[in-house]
């Protein structure tokens, strides 16, 4: 599995109301962050998956408003290059898509505009 996203490109501000990445702030005035990874693997025949891990106000997001999904967790904030690399390395180490279906690691959620793949095993986060 390859993660094809740099740290600089991965951390983006996310506007939960419009479901778009932009410079928008939450009601507390703090940013809502979306960690965006592009994931690909040989077993996927060149297909690239989008993986979003959400954090809210730097504390973690238990549920993304308006999407009404179940069990979207972002217990840890990926807010520095060190943490980002730790997360990516842990994801790669624990995600053997040749023996474990990718869906067991990333769970799809369609929000009306795009499919978001969310981490379903929070133990993968550090």
C-alpha positions as CSV (number, residue, x, y, z in Angstrom):
1,X,0.0,0.0,0.0
2,X,1.3,3.4,-0.9
3,X,0.3,6.7,0.6
4,X,0.6,9.3,-2.1
5,X,0.0,12.5,-0.2
6,X,2.5,14.8,1.4
7,X,2.1,16.2,4.9
8,X,1.5,19.7,3.5
9,X,-1.2,18.5,1.2
10,X,-2.9,16.3,3.8
11,X,-3.8,18.9,6.4
12,X,-6.6,21.1,5.1
13,X,-9.4,23.1,6.6
14,X,-12.8,21.6,6.2
15,X,-16.2,23.4,6.2
16,X,-18.6,20.9,7.7
17,X,-21.7,22.9,6.6
18,X,-20.8,22.8,2.9
19,X,-18.7,19.6,2.9
20,X,-15.9,21.4,1.2
21,X,-12.3,22.1,2.1
22,X,-11.9,25.8,2.5
23,X,-10.8,28.4,5.0
24,X,-13.9,28.2,7.3
25,X,-14.1,28.3,11.0
26,X,-16.3,26.4,13.4
27,X,-18.7,28.1,15.8
28,X,-15.9,28.3,18.4
29,X,-13.7,30.1,15.9
30,X,-11.3,27.2,15.6
31,X,-10.6,25.3,12.4
32,X,-12.1,22.0,11.6
33,X,-9.4,19.8,10.0
34,X,-9.6,17.1,7.5
35,X,-6.6,14.8,7.1
36,X,-6.7,13.6,3.5
37,X,-4.7,10.6,2.4
38,X,-4.6,9.2,-1.2
39,X,-4.0,5.5,-0.8
40,X,-3.2,3.1,-3.6
41,X,-2.0,-0.6,-3.7
42,X,-1.1,-3.1,-6.4
43,X,-4.1,-5.2,-5.5
44,X,-6.3,-2.3,-6.4
45,X,-5.3,-2.4,-10.0
46,X,-4.0,1.1,-9.9
47,X,-7.2,2.5,-8.3
48,X,-6.6,5.3,-5.8
49,X,-8.7,5.6,-2.7
50,X,-9.4,8.8,-0.8
51,X,-9.1,8.4,2.9
52,X,-10.3,11.2,5.2
53,X,-9.6,11.3,8.9
54,X,-11.5,14.1,10.6
55,X,-10.5,16.1,13.7
56,X,-12.5,18.9,15.2
57,X,-11.0,21.9,16.9
58,X,-7.7,20.1,17.5
59,X,-9.4,17.7,19.9
60,X,-10.8,14.9,17.8
61,X,-14.2,14.4,16.2
62,X,-16.6,11.8,17.3
63,X,-19.2,12.6,14.7
64,X,-19.3,14.8,11.6
65,X,-22.4,17.1,11.8
66,X,-25.1,16.7,9.0
67,X,-23.5,13.5,7.5
68,X,-25.2,11.4,10.2
69,X,-22.7,8.5,10.0
70,X,-22.1,6.0,12.7
71,X,-18.7,5.5,14.3
72,X,-16.6,8.2,12.6
73,X,-13.8,8.7,15.1
74,X,-10.8,11.0,15.1
75,X,-9.5,10.6,18.6
76,X,-6.1,12.0,17.9
77,X,-5.2,15.2,16.1
78,X,-2.6,14.7,13.3
79,X,-1.2,18.2,13.7
80,X,2.5,17.8,13.1
81,X,4.8,16.1,10.6
82,X,6.0,13.7,13.2
83,X,2.5,12.6,14.1
84,X,1.5,12.4,10.5
85,X,4.4,10.1,9.6
86,X,3.6,8.0,12.7
87,X,0.1,7.6,11.6
88,X,1.0,6.8,8.0
89,X,3.6,4.3,9.1
90,X,1.2,2.6,11.5
91,X,-1.5,2.5,8.8
92,X,0.9,0.8,6.4
93,X,2.2,-1.6,8.9
94,X,-1.2,-2.8,10.1
95,X,-3.0,-2.7,6.8
96,X,-2.0,-5.8,4.8
97,X,-4.5,-5.6,1.9
98,X,-3.2,-8.8,0.4
99,X,-4.6,-10.8,3.3
100,X,-7.1,-8.3,4.8
101,X,-9.8,-6.6,2.6
102,X,-9.2,-2.8,2.5
103,X,-12.8,-2.3,3.6
104,X,-11.8,-3.7,7.1
105,X,-9.4,-0.8,7.4
106,X,-11.3,1.9,5.5
107,X,-15.1,2.1,5.6
108,X,-16.9,4.0,2.8
109,X,-19.4,6.8,3.4
110,X,-21.2,8.7,0.7
111,X,-22.1,12.2,1.7
112,X,-24.1,13.1,-1.4
113,X,-21.1,14.6,-3.2
114,X,-18.2,12.1,-2.8
115,X,-17.3,8.9,-1.1
116,X,-15.3,9.3,2.1
117,X,-13.3,6.4,3.4
118,X,-13.0,6.6,7.2
119,X,-10.7,4.6,9.5
120,X,-12.9,2.2,11.4
121,X,-10.4,0.7,13.7
122,X,-9.3,3.6,16.0
123,X,-6.4,1.5,17.3
124,X,-4.7,2.4,14.0
125,X,-4.5,5.9,15.2
126,X,-1.2,5.8,17.3
